[in-house]
Amino acid sequence: ELNAQVEGADASFAARTNPTRAANYTQIVRVDFQVSGSDRESNAAGFQDRYTYEMQKAMKEWRRDAEYSLVRGTMISGSGSASRQMAGIKASITTLNTSQSGVSFGENILNDYLQNAWSQGGNVDTVLVGGRLKRRISGFTSSNTRFVDADKEKMFAAVDVYESDFGRVEMVKHRYITVSGDVHNDVVGIEKSKWAVAHLREPKYVPLAKTGDSEKGMIIGELTIEARAENSSFIGQRHA
């Protein structure tokens, strides 16, 4: 909007809009493990101590479960008998949320998504897709154009960085954008600076009381996703 003022005019003050905080819940993520006395004393292949081995596996499982919720979680307030759940990235994007109902994903559609985010003031720098759409993106340059590393004499068919009219975009293949059971394929574009993972409790190992002939522990933490400006990002759902 053009800002041009009359010479000598007094200042005028337009009404200002107060910012609002996006709501989300923290989610408790916990992975329990238990090792019997016999298992801990046995000479197992691949590791020395079964309990330490299971603890390390539980931490990796915790991170995987947390990442799944950060991407795909649906916000639930919870109760004394129901767990509290965060809204993940996919559920948090509401302004630029498009259902394509089987429309084939292509380069023009991707650029439309990027332009829509740019029109909202965003600068999408990362696009997250499943394996099927990642292969589609890698074909944008056609079969006659490939990136060749002359030093290593290798030919690269994958497109990992896309130079769009709206900036350079990293193309990331992510396991949880589309999972087994999803009928169609989704594409998510984010401006990374507008998203953050917030921990109420960092994940940690907690030993549990010993009962019987076993030792028990858990990895527990509590976290959520911060959507600092969800309209800077987009999601295209149900692509063919």
PDB file of N, CA and C in Angstrom, residues 96-140:
ATOM      1  N   LEU A  96      -2.613 -22.501   4.734  1.00  0.00           N
ATOM      2  CA  LEU A  96      -2.299 -22.993   3.385  1.00  0.00           C
ATOM      3  C   LEU A  96      -2.372 -24.520   3.384  1.00  0.00           C
ATOM      4  N   ASN A  97      -3.547 -25.024   3.690  1.00  0.00           N
ATOM      5  CA  ASN A  97      -3.809 -26.461   3.739  1.00  0.00           C
ATOM      6  C   ASN A  97      -4.746 -26.801   2.579  1.00  0.00           C
ATOM      7  N   THR A  98      -4.226 -27.537   1.607  1.00  0.00           N
ATOM      8  CA  THR A  98      -4.989 -27.830   0.392  1.00  0.00           C
ATOM      9  C   THR A  98      -5.171 -29.330   0.237  1.00  0.00           C
ATOM     10  N   SER A  99      -6.400 -29.765   0.032  1.00  0.00           N
ATOM     11  CA  SER A  99      -6.688 -31.168  -0.269  1.00  0.00           C
ATOM     12  C   SER A  99      -6.852 -31.313  -1.778  1.00  0.00           C
ATOM     13  N   GLN A 100      -5.997 -32.136  -2.381  1.00  0.00           N
ATOM     14  CA  GLN A 100      -5.971 -32.238  -3.848  1.00  0.00           C
ATOM     15  C   GLN A 100      -6.783 -33.413  -4.391  1.00  0.00           C
ATOM     16  N   SER A 101      -7.255 -34.290  -3.519  1.00  0.00           N
ATOM     17  CA  SER A 101      -8.165 -35.377  -3.922  1.00  0.00           C
ATOM     18  C   SER A 101      -7.672 -36.156  -5.133  1.00  0.00           C
ATOM     19  N   GLY A 102      -6.424 -36.586  -5.098  1.00  0.00           N
ATOM     20  CA  GLY A 102      -5.893 -37.441  -6.159  1.00  0.00           C
ATOM     21  C   GLY A 102      -5.252 -36.728  -7.318  1.00  0.00           C
ATOM     22  N   VAL A 103      -5.110 -35.394  -7.249  1.00  0.00           N
ATOM     23  CA  VAL A 103      -4.429 -34.651  -8.324  1.00  0.00           C
ATOM     24  C   VAL A 103      -2.950 -35.033  -8.351  1.00  0.00           C
ATOM     25  N   SER A 104      -2.430 -35.320  -9.516  1.00  0.00           N
ATOM     26  CA  SER A 104      -1.030 -35.707  -9.650  1.00  0.00           C
ATOM     27  C   SER A 104      -0.109 -34.542  -9.286  1.00  0.00           C
ATOM     28  N   PHE A 105       0.873 -34.813  -8.447  1.00  0.00           N
ATOM     29  CA  PHE A 105       1.813 -33.781  -8.016  1.00  0.00           C
ATOM     30  C   PHE A 105       2.845 -33.525  -9.101  1.00  0.00           C
ATOM     31  N   GLY A 106       3.100 -32.246  -9.392  1.00  0.00           N
ATOM     32  CA  GLY A 106       4.083 -31.890 -10.403  1.00  0.00           C
ATOM     33  C   GLY A 106       4.777 -30.580 -10.074  1.00  0.00           C
ATOM     34  N   GLU A 107       5.662 -30.170 -10.961  1.00  0.00           N
ATOM     35  CA  GLU A 107       6.497 -28.985 -10.720  1.00  0.00           C
ATOM     36  C   GLU A 107       5.670 -27.715 -10.646  1.00  0.00           C
ATOM     37  N   ASN A 108       4.667 -27.587 -11.501  1.00  0.00           N
ATOM     38  CA  ASN A 108       3.834 -26.384 -11.470  1.00  0.00           C
ATOM     39  C   ASN A 108       3.084 -26.267 -10.148  1.00  0.00           C
ATOM     40  N   ILE A 109       2.588 -27.392  -9.646  1.00  0.00           N
ATOM     41  CA  ILE A 109       1.867 -27.372  -8.371  1.00  0.00           C
ATOM     42  C   ILE A 109       2.808 -26.990  -7.241  1.00  0.00           C
ATOM     43  N   LEU A 110       4.027 -27.533  -7.262  1.00  0.00           N
ATOM     44  CA  LEU A 110       4.998 -27.165  -6.234  1.00  0.00           C
ATOM     45  C   LEU A 110       5.251 -25.663  -6.245  1.00  0.00           C
ATOM     46  N   ASN A 111       5.423 -25.087  -7.415  1.00  0.00           N
ATOM     47  CA  ASN A 111       5.676 -23.643  -7.491  1.00  0.00           C
ATOM     48  C   ASN A 111       4.462 -22.827  -7.063  1.00  0.00           C
ATOM     49  N   ASP A 112       3.264 -23.346  -7.311  1.00  0.00           N
ATOM     50  CA  ASP A 112       2.060 -22.674  -6.806  1.00  0.00           C
ATOM     51  C   ASP A 112       2.073 -22.652  -5.276  1.00  0.00           C
ATOM     52  N   TYR A 113       2.448 -23.768  -4.674  1.00  0.00           N
ATOM     53  CA  TYR A 113       2.528 -23.837  -3.210  1.00  0.00           C
ATOM     54  C   TYR A 113       3.548 -22.832  -2.675  1.00  0.00           C
ATOM     55  N   LEU A 114       4.700 -22.781  -3.307  1.00  0.00           N
ATOM     56  CA  LEU A 114       5.761 -21.857  -2.866  1.00  0.00           C
ATOM     57  C   LEU A 114       5.303 -20.409  -3.009  1.00  0.00           C
ATOM     58  N   GLN A 115       4.595 -20.111  -4.095  1.00  0.00           N
ATOM     59  CA  GLN A 115       4.101 -18.749  -4.298  1.00  0.00           C
ATOM     60  C   GLN A 115       3.049 -18.393  -3.254  1.00  0.00           C
ATOM     61  N   ASN A 116       2.169 -19.339  -2.924  1.00  0.00           N
ATOM     62  CA  ASN A 116       1.144 -19.079  -1.902  1.00  0.00           C
ATOM     63  C   ASN A 116       1.784 -18.733  -0.566  1.00  0.00           C
ATOM     64  N   ALA A 117       2.838 -19.461  -0.194  1.00  0.00           N
ATOM     65  CA  ALA A 117       3.533 -19.166   1.069  1.00  0.00           C
ATOM     66  C   ALA A 117       4.233 -17.815   0.997  1.00  0.00           C
ATOM     67  N   TRP A 118       4.837 -17.514  -0.140  1.00  0.00           N
ATOM     68  CA  TRP A 118       5.519 -16.226  -0.319  1.00  0.00           C
ATOM     69  C   TRP A 118       4.519 -15.075  -0.212  1.00  0.00           C
ATOM     70  N   SER A 119       3.320 -15.272  -0.765  1.00  0.00           N
ATOM     71  CA  SER A 119       2.283 -14.231  -0.695  1.00  0.00           C
ATOM     72  C   SER A 119       1.825 -13.973   0.731  1.00  0.00           C
ATOM     73  N   GLN A 120       2.004 -14.964   1.613  1.00  0.00           N
ATOM     74  CA  GLN A 120       1.663 -14.806   3.023  1.00  0.00           C
ATOM     75  C   GLN A 120       2.822 -14.227   3.838  1.00  0.00           C
ATOM     76  N   GLY A 121       3.950 -13.945   3.154  1.00  0.00           N
ATOM     77  CA  GLY A 121       5.118 -13.407   3.844  1.00  0.00           C
ATOM     78  C   GLY A 121       6.144 -14.455   4.202  1.00  0.00           C
ATOM     79  N   GLY A 122       5.902 -15.711   3.801  1.00  0.00           N
ATOM     80  CA  GLY A 122       6.826 -16.791   4.133  1.00  0.00           C
ATOM     81  C   GLY A 122       7.899 -16.983   3.079  1.00  0.00           C
ATOM     82  N   ASN A 123       8.946 -17.703   3.461  1.00  0.00           N
ATOM     83  CA  ASN A 123      10.017 -18.085   2.544  1.00  0.00           C
ATOM     84  C   ASN A 123      10.336 -19.554   2.802  1.00  0.00           C
ATOM     85  N   VAL A 124       9.597 -20.419   2.149  1.00  0.00           N
ATOM     86  CA  VAL A 124       9.776 -21.857   2.351  1.00  0.00           C
ATOM     87  C   VAL A 124      11.187 -22.253   1.933  1.00  0.00           C
ATOM     88  N   ASP A 125      11.899 -22.929   2.824  1.00  0.00           N
ATOM     89  CA  ASP A 125      13.256 -23.369   2.512  1.00  0.00           C
ATOM     90  C   ASP A 125      13.419 -24.882   2.556  1.00  0.00           C
ATOM     91  N   THR A 126      12.379 -25.601   2.991  1.00  0.00           N
ATOM     92  CA  THR A 126      12.461 -27.056   3.090  1.00  0.00           C
ATOM     93  C   THR A 126      11.123 -27.671   2.685  1.00  0.00           C
ATOM     94  N   VAL A 127      11.182 -28.647   1.799  1.00  0.00           N
ATOM     95  CA  VAL A 127       9.996 -29.399   1.394  1.00  0.00           C
ATOM     96  C   VAL A 127      10.177 -30.847   1.836  1.00  0.00           C
ATOM     97  N   LEU A 128       9.172 -31.373   2.540  1.00  0.00           N
ATOM     98  CA  LEU A 128       9.202 -32.729   3.066  1.00  0.00           C
ATOM     99  C   LEU A 128       8.214 -33.592   2.289  1.00  0.00           C
ATOM    100  N   VAL A 129       8.684 -34.712   1.784  1.00  0.00           N
ATOM    101  CA  VAL A 129       7.828 -35.609   1.018  1.00  0.00           C
ATOM    102  C   VAL A 129       8.190 -37.056   1.354  1.00  0.00           C
ATOM    103  N   GLY A 130       7.277 -37.966   1.014  1.00  0.00           N
ATOM    104  CA  GLY A 130       7.560 -39.385   1.104  1.00  0.00           C
ATOM    105  C   GLY A 130       8.352 -39.858  -0.096  1.00  0.00           C
ATOM    106  N   GLY A 131       8.610 -41.160  -0.126  1.00  0.00           N
ATOM    107  CA  GLY A 131       9.450 -41.715  -1.178  1.00  0.00           C
ATOM    108  C   GLY A 131       8.874 -41.551  -2.572  1.00  0.00           C
ATOM    109  N   ARG A 132       7.554 -41.736  -2.735  1.00  0.00           N
ATOM    110  CA  ARG A 132       6.938 -41.653  -4.063  1.00  0.00           C
ATOM    111  C   ARG A 132       7.074 -40.255  -4.656  1.00  0.00           C
ATOM    112  N   LEU A 133       6.751 -39.235  -3.863  1.00  0.00           N
ATOM    113  CA  LEU A 133       6.843 -37.873  -4.394  1.00  0.00           C
ATOM    114  C   LEU A 133       8.292 -37.410  -4.519  1.00  0.00           C
ATOM    115  N   LYS A 134       9.187 -37.970  -3.707  1.00  0.00           N
ATOM    116  CA  LYS A 134      10.606 -37.623  -3.864  1.00  0.00           C
ATOM    117  C   LYS A 134      11.099 -38.080  -5.235  1.00  0.00           C
ATOM    118  N   ARG A 135      10.681 -39.251  -5.653  1.00  0.00           N
ATOM    119  CA  ARG A 135      11.052 -39.719  -6.988  1.00  0.00           C
ATOM    120  C   ARG A 135      10.444 -38.822  -8.068  1.00  0.00           C
ATOM    121  N   ARG A 136       9.240 -38.339  -7.828  1.00  0.00           N
ATOM    122  CA  ARG A 136       8.594 -37.437  -8.779  1.00  0.00           C
ATOM    123  C   ARG A 136       9.411 -36.140  -8.891  1.00  0.00           C
ATOM    124  N   ILE A 137       9.849 -35.613  -7.762  1.00  0.00           N
ATOM    125  CA  ILE A 137      10.644 -34.380  -7.771  1.00  0.00           C
ATOM    126  C   ILE A 137      11.962 -34.595  -8.501  1.00  0.00           C
ATOM    127  N   SER A 138      12.563 -35.760  -8.315  1.00  0.00           N
ATOM    128  CA  SER A 138      13.830 -36.041  -8.988  1.00  0.00           C
ATOM    129  C   SER A 138      13.674 -36.107 -10.493  1.00  0.00           C
ATOM    130  N   GLY A 139      12.461 -36.276 -10.975  1.00  0.00           N
ATOM    131  CA  GLY A 139      12.211 -36.298 -12.404  1.00  0.00           C
ATOM    132  C   GLY A 139      11.857 -34.948 -12.994  1.00  0.00           C
ATOM    133  N   PHE A 140      11.851 -33.906 -12.176  1.00  0.00           N
ATOM    134  CA  PHE A 140      11.500 -32.576 -12.683  1.00  0.00           C
ATOM    135  C   PHE A 140      12.415 -32.131 -13.815  1.00  0.00           C
TER     136      PHE A 140
END
